[in-house]
Amino acid sequence: MIISATAIAAGFCTTLTCTATYCCSENITPHISSSYARMKRSEQRDWDSRLPSTLHAVAITLASVYALGIADTFDSNRLAKTGDSVMLANSQFTEAAIGMSLGYFLCDVVVIARNWAEMGSAAIMVHHLVATMSLVGALVTGQGHGYTLLLLATELTTPFINARWQLDALGLRQSRAYMANAVAIVVSWALGRIVLSLGMFYHMFVHWRELFLIDRPGRDLVFLVPPILFALNVFWFIKICKGFSKAVKESMSKLEPKEKKVEDNGWVHVNGKVPSEKQPYSSNLRQRPEAAAAT
């Protein structure tokens, strides 16, 4: 089986859209944002690449939710009546959705490769290449579309990741929006990339006999790709949790009351407390060095 015209058209349109969005950001953002103009070239390229990334993430998440939860392509009752397997179920919509993601990932790989010195990351490249293999395999065989869309649904975390970087680049690291977005990253990553993946592994375990209905190349990808992506997601989740913990500690430290110092004849009274005559020096006051020398 070859890749369908529907998938090719969706991928081509996505590539054009991502390229246009990248170019628009590169040429328009400097005129509407002074912060962008002050960024380094590497940061500007990173900013530009995150706009099509967010658009793709929103689009594929909505498409995955529709295909898996609303359309009847993977409906168990329909499949039971027709005698089909969920492993082999597909439709023109699922082909278009997977083709759309393939177009985005190929476009992003090119952007990263062209700007490797500024944007290069081995983990990101491995993620993109493994995801691309999975998408191509699903489109060529027409099988495993359900699992492929389930993996693509994990892109729901991407808008929050991109927003975090952009808020930081705009100097809003200490804002409430930044902290709220940090919470959204932790929650969405835990649910969308960890719990959802574990749910998929459980489904694979329950339906393991049906996995052998998938042709050998596609079946190998089903056994290979999800564990690799899951390992990467766990690796990134640990880093996210460490960063979130650090941000919370910094935020809490700023809420702690600061010492109020009042100077009186060379003595510095902490929190405004004045020493008694019987206790001329206590932990509540500190004498300046020059005053101590005079006494």
GROMACS .gro file of C-alpha atoms in nm:
model
  295
    1MET     CA    1   0.000   0.000   0.000
    2ILE     CA    2   0.119   0.351  -0.078
    3ILE     CA    3   0.046   0.671   0.111
    4SER     CA    4  -0.296   0.799   0.013
    5ALA     CA    5  -0.353   1.123  -0.177
    6THR     CA    6  -0.549   1.252   0.124
    7ALA     CA    7  -0.250   1.213   0.354
    8ILE     CA    8  -0.011   1.366   0.098
    9ALA     CA    9  -0.237   1.666   0.046
   10ALA     CA   10  -0.277   1.719   0.422
   11GLY     CA   11   0.098   1.696   0.474
   12PHE     CA   12   0.171   1.935   0.189
   13CYS     CA   13  -0.081   2.193   0.316
   14THR     CA   14   0.061   2.166   0.667
   15THR     CA   15   0.415   2.217   0.542
   16LEU     CA   16   0.309   2.529   0.353
   17THR     CA   17   0.119   2.661   0.658
   18CYS     CA   18   0.412   2.601   0.895
   19THR     CA   19   0.657   2.763   0.653
   20ALA     CA   20   0.430   3.063   0.606
   21THR     CA   21   0.381   3.101   0.982
   22TYR     CA   22   0.754   3.082   1.043
   23CYS     CA   23   0.827   3.344   0.776
   24CYS     CA   24   0.549   3.574   0.902
   25SER     CA   25   0.685   3.559   1.254
   26GLU     CA   26   1.037   3.630   1.128
   27ASN     CA   27   0.927   3.939   0.934
   28ILE     CA   28   0.634   4.078   1.134
   29THR     CA   29   0.719   4.014   1.500
   30PRO     CA   30   1.015   4.262   1.504
   31HIS     CA   31   0.770   4.543   1.417
   32ILE     CA   32   0.520   4.461   1.694
   33SER     CA   33   0.746   4.348   1.977
   34SER     CA   34   1.047   4.540   2.107
   35SER     CA   35   1.145   4.237   2.317
   36TYR     CA   36   1.183   4.028   2.001
   37ALA     CA   37   1.417   4.285   1.851
   38ARG     CA   38   1.643   4.262   2.159
   39MET     CA   39   1.669   3.883   2.143
   40LYS     CA   40   1.972   3.701   2.012
   41ARG     CA   41   1.942   3.551   1.665
   42SER     CA   42   1.918   3.200   1.812
   43GLU     CA   43   1.633   3.309   2.039
   44GLN     CA   44   1.450   3.473   1.748
   45ARG     CA   45   1.471   3.152   1.541
   46ASP     CA   46   1.347   2.954   1.840
   47TRP     CA   47   1.056   3.198   1.887
   48ASP     CA   48   0.963   3.174   1.518
   49SER     CA   49   0.962   2.793   1.523
   50ARG     CA   50   0.731   2.777   1.825
   51LEU     CA   51   0.438   2.946   1.651
   52PRO     CA   52   0.381   2.669   1.392
   53SER     CA   53   0.455   2.419   1.669
   54THR     CA   54   0.166   2.555   1.875
   55LEU     CA   55  -0.069   2.563   1.576
   56HIS     CA   56   0.010   2.200   1.494
   57ALA     CA   57  -0.030   2.092   1.856
   58VAL     CA   58  -0.376   2.246   1.887
   59ALA     CA   59  -0.488   2.110   1.549
   60ILE     CA   60  -0.367   1.752   1.601
   61THR     CA   61  -0.498   1.735   1.957
   62LEU     CA   62  -0.846   1.836   1.841
   63ALA     CA   63  -0.824   1.595   1.545
   64SER     CA   64  -0.717   1.309   1.771
   65VAL     CA   65  -0.995   1.374   2.021
   66TYR     CA   66  -1.250   1.380   1.739
   67ALA     CA   67  -1.121   1.064   1.571
   68LEU     CA   68  -1.082   0.864   1.892
   69GLY     CA   69  -1.377   0.989   2.094
   70ILE     CA   70  -1.644   1.130   1.865
   71ALA     CA   71  -1.621   0.964   1.522
   72ASP     CA   72  -1.717   0.598   1.495
   73THR     CA   73  -1.392   0.484   1.330
   74PHE     CA   74  -1.272   0.312   1.648
   75ASP     CA   75  -1.613   0.255   1.807
   76SER     CA   76  -1.614  -0.091   1.967
   77ASN     CA   77  -1.982  -0.155   1.888
   78ARG     CA   78  -1.934  -0.080   1.518
   79LEU     CA   79  -1.620  -0.290   1.502
   80ALA     CA   80  -1.799  -0.579   1.675
   81LYS     CA   81  -2.080  -0.570   1.417
   82THR     CA   82  -1.845  -0.562   1.119
   83GLY     CA   83  -1.596  -0.806   1.270
   84ASP     CA   84  -1.308  -0.562   1.217
   85SER     CA   85  -1.020  -0.506   1.457
   86VAL     CA   86  -0.934  -0.174   1.616
   87MET     CA   87  -0.576  -0.233   1.499
   88LEU     CA   88  -0.683  -0.219   1.135
   89ALA     CA   89  -0.944   0.058   1.159
   90ASN     CA   90  -0.881   0.377   0.961
   91SER     CA   91  -1.060   0.644   0.762
   92GLN     CA   92  -0.985   0.934   0.533
   93PHE     CA   93  -0.998   1.162   0.837
   94THR     CA   94  -0.736   0.962   1.028
   95GLU     CA   95  -0.517   0.958   0.716
   96ALA     CA   96  -0.549   1.336   0.685
   97ALA     CA   97  -0.470   1.388   1.054
   98ILE     CA   98  -0.160   1.167   1.044
   99GLY     CA   99  -0.051   1.324   0.714
  100MET     CA  100  -0.085   1.667   0.873
  101SER     CA  101   0.150   1.571   1.155
  102LEU     CA  102   0.395   1.414   0.913
  103GLY     CA  103   0.413   1.742   0.723
  104TYR     CA  104   0.478   1.934   1.045
  105PHE     CA  105   0.749   1.703   1.178
  106LEU     CA  106   0.935   1.701   0.845
  107CYS     CA  107   0.918   2.081   0.836
  108ASP     CA  108   1.043   2.113   1.194
  109VAL     CA  109   1.328   1.867   1.133
  110VAL     CA  110   1.446   2.090   0.847
  111VAL     CA  111   1.427   2.402   1.066
  112ILE     CA  112   1.625   2.235   1.347
  113ALA     CA  113   1.885   2.097   1.106
  114ARG     CA  114   1.935   2.438   0.942
  115ASN     CA  115   1.975   2.605   1.281
  116TRP     CA  116   2.149   2.320   1.462
  117ALA     CA  117   2.408   2.544   1.631
  118GLU     CA  118   2.133   2.749   1.795
  119MET     CA  119   1.842   2.504   1.826
  120GLY     CA  120   1.999   2.158   1.795
  121SER     CA  121   1.900   1.899   2.055
  122ALA     CA  122   1.971   1.527   2.028
  123ALA     CA  123   1.664   1.437   2.234
  124ILE     CA  124   1.432   1.650   2.020
  125MET     CA  125   1.580   1.511   1.697
  126VAL     CA  126   1.538   1.152   1.820
  127HIS     CA  127   1.178   1.232   1.916
  128HIS     CA  128   1.101   1.380   1.574
  129LEU     CA  129   1.269   1.103   1.374
  130VAL     CA  130   1.102   0.826   1.575
  131ALA     CA  131   0.766   1.002   1.541
  132THR     CA  132   0.821   1.042   1.166
  133MET     CA  133   0.894   0.670   1.127
  134SER     CA  134   0.576   0.588   1.314
  135LEU     CA  135   0.367   0.822   1.100
  136VAL     CA  136   0.508   0.692   0.773
  137GLY     CA  137   0.453   0.333   0.886
  138ALA     CA  138   0.090   0.401   0.979
  139LEU     CA  139   0.021   0.571   0.645
  140VAL     CA  140   0.195   0.310   0.431
  141THR     CA  141   0.026   0.010   0.599
  142GLY     CA  142  -0.304   0.180   0.685
  143GLN     CA  143  -0.282   0.005   1.023
  144GLY     CA  144  -0.236   0.113   1.384
  145HIS     CA  145  -0.403   0.450   1.326
  146GLY     CA  146  -0.565   0.441   1.669
  147TYR     CA  147  -0.234   0.410   1.854
  148THR     CA  148  -0.072   0.665   1.625
  149LEU     CA  149  -0.340   0.923   1.701
  150LEU     CA  150  -0.319   0.840   2.071
  151LEU     CA  151   0.051   0.923   2.064
  152LEU     CA  152  -0.015   1.241   1.867
  153ALA     CA  153  -0.271   1.348   2.130
  154THR     CA  154   0.022   1.392   2.369
  155GLU     CA  155   0.100   1.711   2.176
  156LEU     CA  156  -0.158   1.882   2.401
  157THR     CA  157   0.135   1.975   2.629
  158THR     CA  158   0.321   2.161   2.355
  159PRO     CA  159   0.134   2.498   2.373
  160PHE     CA  160   0.218   2.524   2.744
  161ILE     CA  161   0.584   2.438   2.683
  162ASN     CA  162   0.605   2.702   2.411
  163ALA     CA  163   0.426   2.959   2.628
  164ARG     CA  164   0.675   2.899   2.910
  165TRP     CA  165   0.969   2.973   2.680
  166GLN     CA  166   0.802   3.281   2.534
  167LEU     CA  167   0.706   3.424   2.874
  168ASP     CA  168   1.064   3.376   2.988
  169ALA     CA  169   1.196   3.543   2.673
  170LEU     CA  170   0.966   3.841   2.735
  171GLY     CA  171   1.103   3.882   3.088
  172LEU     CA  172   0.787   3.762   3.261
  173ARG     CA  173   0.945   3.480   3.459
  174GLN     CA  174   0.824   3.628   3.787
  175SER     CA  175   0.467   3.686   3.672
  176ARG     CA  176   0.155   3.500   3.783
  177ALA     CA  177   0.098   3.394   3.424
  178TYR     CA  178   0.434   3.215   3.425
  179MET     CA  179   0.352   3.026   3.746
  180ALA     CA  180   0.002   2.935   3.624
  181ASN     CA  181   0.153   2.807   3.300
  182ALA     CA  182   0.410   2.604   3.499
  183VAL     CA  183   0.127   2.431   3.684
  184ALA     CA  184  -0.047   2.363   3.352
  185ILE     CA  185   0.273   2.207   3.214
  186VAL     CA  186   0.311   1.966   3.507
  187VAL     CA  187  -0.056   1.863   3.505
  188SER     CA  188  -0.089   1.829   3.127
  189TRP     CA  189   0.241   1.642   3.097
  190ALA     CA  190   0.149   1.399   3.375
  191LEU     CA  191  -0.193   1.328   3.224
  192GLY     CA  192  -0.120   1.367   2.854
  193ARG     CA  193   0.220   1.202   2.823
  194ILE     CA  194   0.254   0.970   3.122
  195VAL     CA  195  -0.093   0.850   3.218
  196LEU     CA  196  -0.217   0.841   2.857
  197SER     CA  197   0.086   0.636   2.750
  198LEU     CA  198   0.034   0.393   3.037
  199GLY     CA  199  -0.329   0.359   2.929
  200MET     CA  200  -0.213   0.275   2.576
  201PHE     CA  201   0.028   0.011   2.709
  202TYR     CA  202  -0.258  -0.143   2.906
  203HIS     CA  203  -0.473  -0.150   2.592
  204MET     CA  204  -0.190  -0.318   2.403
  205PHE     CA  205  -0.161  -0.579   2.679
  206VAL     CA  206  -0.534  -0.654   2.676
  207HIS     CA  207  -0.548  -0.674   2.294
  208TRP     CA  208  -0.206  -0.825   2.239
  209ARG     CA  209  -0.342  -1.101   2.013
  210GLU     CA  210  -0.483  -0.841   1.775
  211LEU     CA  211  -0.143  -0.677   1.747
  212PHE     CA  212  -0.036  -0.969   1.527
  213LEU     CA  213  -0.299  -0.868   1.272
  214ILE     CA  214  -0.072  -0.575   1.189
  215ASP     CA  215   0.186  -0.644   0.919
  216ARG     CA  216   0.539  -0.710   1.042
  217PRO     CA  217   0.691  -0.364   0.974
  218GLY     CA  218   0.397  -0.187   1.137
  219ARG     CA  219   0.396  -0.427   1.430
  220ASP     CA  220   0.766  -0.369   1.489
  221LEU     CA  221   0.699   0.005   1.503
  222VAL     CA  222   0.414  -0.048   1.752
  223PHE     CA  223   0.651  -0.240   1.980
  224LEU     CA  224   0.942   0.000   1.930
  225VAL     CA  225   0.814   0.358   1.902
  226PRO     CA  226   0.584   0.394   2.209
  227PRO     CA  227   0.848   0.275   2.460
  228ILE     CA  228   1.111   0.511   2.315
  229LEU     CA  229   0.874   0.808   2.326
  230PHE     CA  230   0.760   0.712   2.676
  231ALA     CA  231   1.122   0.700   2.798
  232LEU     CA  232   1.186   1.046   2.651
  233ASN     CA  233   0.867   1.180   2.810
  234VAL     CA  234   0.965   1.043   3.153
  235PHE     CA  235   1.312   1.196   3.113
  236TRP     CA  236   1.162   1.536   3.029
  237PHE     CA  237   0.899   1.506   3.303
  238ILE     CA  238   1.169   1.462   3.567
  239LYS     CA  239   1.340   1.778   3.442
  240ILE     CA  240   1.006   1.962   3.438
  241CYS     CA  241   0.932   1.862   3.798
  242LYS     CA  242   1.278   1.976   3.912
  243GLY     CA  243   1.230   2.311   3.738
  244PHE     CA  244   0.882   2.351   3.883
  245SER     CA  245   1.006   2.271   4.235
  246LYS     CA  246   1.281   2.532   4.199
  247ALA     CA  247   1.033   2.792   4.073
  248VAL     CA  248   0.796   2.726   4.365
  249LYS     CA  249   1.080   2.761   4.618
  250GLU     CA  250   1.189   3.090   4.462
  251SER     CA  251   0.830   3.216   4.469
  252MET     CA  252   0.781   3.113   4.833
  253SER     CA  253   1.106   3.276   4.942
  254LYS     CA  254   0.981   3.609   4.805
  255LEU     CA  255   0.668   3.582   5.017
  256GLU     CA  256   0.866   3.552   5.341
  257PRO     CA  257   0.865   3.878   5.546
  258LYS     CA  258   1.186   4.073   5.524
  259GLU     CA  259   1.362   4.220   5.829
  260LYS     CA  260   1.280   4.583   5.897
  261LYS     CA  261   1.588   4.770   6.013
  262VAL     CA  262   1.577   5.097   6.211
  263GLU     CA  263   1.902   5.273   6.294
  264ASP     CA  264   1.939   5.453   6.632
  265ASN     CA  265   2.272   5.602   6.745
  266GLY     CA  266   2.481   5.342   6.568
  267TRP     CA  267   2.255   5.051   6.661
  268VAL     CA  268   2.047   4.873   6.401
  269HIS     CA  269   1.721   4.749   6.552
  270VAL     CA  270   1.580   4.459   6.355
  271ASN     CA  271   1.203   4.463   6.300
  272GLY     CA  272   1.185   4.794   6.487
  273LYS     CA  273   1.251   4.643   6.833
  274VAL     CA  274   1.442   4.864   7.080
  275PRO     CA  275   1.671   4.693   7.336
  276SER     CA  276   1.606   4.736   7.706
  277GLU     CA  277   1.859   4.893   7.946
  278LYS     CA  278   1.924   4.555   8.112
  279GLN     CA  279   1.991   4.396   7.776
  280PRO     CA  280   2.172   4.656   7.563
  281TYR     CA  281   2.248   4.400   7.294
  282SER     CA  282   2.032   4.112   7.185
  283SER     CA  283   1.956   3.907   6.877
  284ASN     CA  284   1.708   4.176   6.777
  285LEU     CA  285   1.975   4.440   6.712
  286ARG     CA  286   2.307   4.465   6.541
  287GLN     CA  287   2.570   4.737   6.593
  288ARG     CA  288   2.741   4.890   6.299
  289PRO     CA  289   3.120   4.832   6.293
  290GLU     CA  290   3.206   5.202   6.315
  291ALA     CA  291   2.976   5.249   6.616
  292ALA     CA  292   3.125   4.945   6.791
  293ALA     CA  293   3.476   5.085   6.746
  294ALA     CA  294   3.371   5.415   6.902
  295THR     CA  295   3.245   5.240   7.216
   0.00000   0.00000   0.00000
